[in-house]
Amino acid sequence: MSAITVTELTCACLDEKWRRRWLSGERPTTRSFAPPGGLPVYGALFHRLADAFVGWLTDSRRKTPSLKVGQELWNELY
């Protein structure tokens, strides 16, 4: 199984051309440059939140049965 970072996963989900290049064995850049005047994006915050959520999910097996429905999982994230 190939390893993929959160940033690569984001690119793979949002950019079909990027995904095709990655699947063909390339390592396309994950950097994106917003056009002038675009809103800033802070990836570090996303990564901290994702890591904290994964930690919370794996902290207790008792949560597993109650989070089988996607909407319940989404609600827990927020």
PDB file of C-alpha atoms in Angstrom:
ATOM      1  CA  MET A   1       0.000   0.000   0.000  1.00  0.00           C
ATOM      2  CA  SER A   2       1.304   3.438  -0.890  1.00  0.00           C
ATOM      3  CA  ALA A   3       1.603   6.159   1.736  1.00  0.00           C
ATOM      4  CA  ILE A   4      -0.139   9.458   1.085  1.00  0.00           C
ATOM      5  CA  THR A   5      -0.060  12.662   3.104  1.00  0.00           C
ATOM      6  CA  VAL A   6      -3.155  14.646   4.048  1.00  0.00           C
ATOM      7  CA  THR A   7      -2.097  17.343   1.587  1.00  0.00           C
ATOM      8  CA  GLU A   8      -1.666  14.796  -1.214  1.00  0.00           C
ATOM      9  CA  LEU A   9      -5.051  13.301  -0.384  1.00  0.00           C
ATOM     10  CA  THR A  10      -6.619  16.755  -0.643  1.00  0.00           C
ATOM     11  CA  CYS A  11      -5.011  17.298  -4.052  1.00  0.00           C
ATOM     12  CA  ALA A  12      -6.064  13.833  -5.215  1.00  0.00           C
ATOM     13  CA  CYS A  13      -9.673  14.478  -4.209  1.00  0.00           C
ATOM     14  CA  LEU A  14      -9.945  17.960  -5.667  1.00  0.00           C
ATOM     15  CA  ASP A  15      -7.799  17.844  -8.804  1.00  0.00           C
ATOM     16  CA  GLU A  16      -8.373  15.091 -11.353  1.00  0.00           C
ATOM     17  CA  LYS A  17      -5.252  15.989 -13.352  1.00  0.00           C
ATOM     18  CA  TRP A  18      -3.110  15.898 -10.181  1.00  0.00           C
ATOM     19  CA  ARG A  19      -4.648  12.526  -9.229  1.00  0.00           C
ATOM     20  CA  ARG A  20      -3.851  11.003 -12.642  1.00  0.00           C
ATOM     21  CA  ARG A  21      -0.231  12.143 -12.419  1.00  0.00           C
ATOM     22  CA  TRP A  22       0.108  10.753  -8.875  1.00  0.00           C
ATOM     23  CA  LEU A  23      -1.436   7.417  -9.858  1.00  0.00           C
ATOM     24  CA  SER A  24       0.998   7.137 -12.776  1.00  0.00           C
ATOM     25  CA  GLY A  25       3.894   7.271 -10.306  1.00  0.00           C
ATOM     26  CA  GLU A  26       4.781  10.955 -10.464  1.00  0.00           C
ATOM     27  CA  ARG A  27       5.113  13.083  -7.351  1.00  0.00           C
ATOM     28  CA  PRO A  28       3.362  16.297  -8.455  1.00  0.00           C
ATOM     29  CA  THR A  29       3.774  19.329  -6.246  1.00  0.00           C
ATOM     30  CA  THR A  30       1.095  19.932  -3.642  1.00  0.00           C
ATOM     31  CA  ARG A  31       1.762  23.643  -3.562  1.00  0.00           C
ATOM     32  CA  SER A  32      -0.946  25.802  -4.986  1.00  0.00           C
ATOM     33  CA  PHE A  33      -0.715  29.472  -5.606  1.00  0.00           C
ATOM     34  CA  ALA A  34      -3.849  31.540  -5.200  1.00  0.00           C
ATOM     35  CA  PRO A  35      -4.389  34.369  -7.630  1.00  0.00           C
ATOM     36  CA  PRO A  36      -3.742  37.901  -6.338  1.00  0.00           C
ATOM     37  CA  GLY A  37      -6.527  38.989  -4.021  1.00  0.00           C
ATOM     38  CA  GLY A  38      -7.511  35.416  -3.167  1.00  0.00           C
ATOM     39  CA  LEU A  39      -8.286  34.331   0.354  1.00  0.00           C
ATOM     40  CA  PRO A  40      -5.349  32.973   2.350  1.00  0.00           C
ATOM     41  CA  VAL A  41      -5.462  29.309   3.314  1.00  0.00           C
ATOM     42  CA  TYR A  42      -3.729  28.040   6.423  1.00  0.00           C
ATOM     43  CA  GLY A  43      -2.953  24.355   5.901  1.00  0.00           C
ATOM     44  CA  ALA A  44      -1.185  23.965   9.258  1.00  0.00           C
ATOM     45  CA  LEU A  45      -4.446  24.582  11.124  1.00  0.00           C
ATOM     46  CA  PHE A  46      -6.250  21.986   9.003  1.00  0.00           C
ATOM     47  CA  HIS A  47      -3.522  19.433   9.703  1.00  0.00           C
ATOM     48  CA  ARG A  48      -3.677  20.083  13.464  1.00  0.00           C
ATOM     49  CA  LEU A  49      -7.466  19.685  13.444  1.00  0.00           C
ATOM     50  CA  ALA A  50      -7.276  16.505  11.353  1.00  0.00           C
ATOM     51  CA  ASP A  51      -4.614  15.012  13.650  1.00  0.00           C
ATOM     52  CA  ALA A  52      -6.637  15.903  16.756  1.00  0.00           C
ATOM     53  CA  PHE A  53      -9.785  14.346  15.260  1.00  0.00           C
ATOM     54  CA  VAL A  54      -7.970  11.141  14.297  1.00  0.00           C
ATOM     55  CA  GLY A  55      -6.574  10.970  17.833  1.00  0.00           C
ATOM     56  CA  TRP A  56     -10.059  11.426  19.264  1.00  0.00           C
ATOM     57  CA  LEU A  57     -11.475   8.740  16.969  1.00  0.00           C
ATOM     58  CA  THR A  58      -8.815   6.191  17.870  1.00  0.00           C
ATOM     59  CA  ASP A  59      -8.781   7.040  21.577  1.00  0.00           C
ATOM     60  CA  SER A  60     -11.681   4.764  22.461  1.00  0.00           C
ATOM     61  CA  ARG A  61     -13.238   1.785  20.718  1.00  0.00           C
ATOM     62  CA  ARG A  62     -16.536   2.535  22.475  1.00  0.00           C
ATOM     63  CA  LYS A  63     -17.148   5.377  20.011  1.00  0.00           C
ATOM     64  CA  THR A  64     -17.011   3.056  17.006  1.00  0.00           C
ATOM     65  CA  PRO A  65     -20.554   1.610  17.174  1.00  0.00           C
ATOM     66  CA  SER A  66     -22.103   5.057  17.617  1.00  0.00           C
ATOM     67  CA  LEU A  67     -20.273   6.567  14.632  1.00  0.00           C
ATOM     68  CA  LYS A  68     -21.257   4.179  11.855  1.00  0.00           C
ATOM     69  CA  VAL A  69     -23.388   6.759  10.040  1.00  0.00           C
ATOM     70  CA  GLY A  70     -21.535   9.457   8.127  1.00  0.00           C
ATOM     71  CA  GLN A  71     -23.764  12.240   9.452  1.00  0.00           C
ATOM     72  CA  GLU A  72     -23.011  11.250  13.068  1.00  0.00           C
ATOM     73  CA  LEU A  73     -19.289  11.308  12.325  1.00  0.00           C
ATOM     74  CA  TRP A  74     -19.625  14.712  10.663  1.00  0.00           C
ATOM     75  CA  ASN A  75     -21.556  16.060  13.665  1.00  0.00           C
ATOM     76  CA  GLU A  76     -18.816  14.878  16.030  1.00  0.00           C
ATOM     77  CA  LEU A  77     -16.204  16.704  13.972  1.00  0.00           C
ATOM     78  CA  TYR A  78     -18.097  19.928  14.531  1.00  0.00           C
TER      79      TYR A  78
END
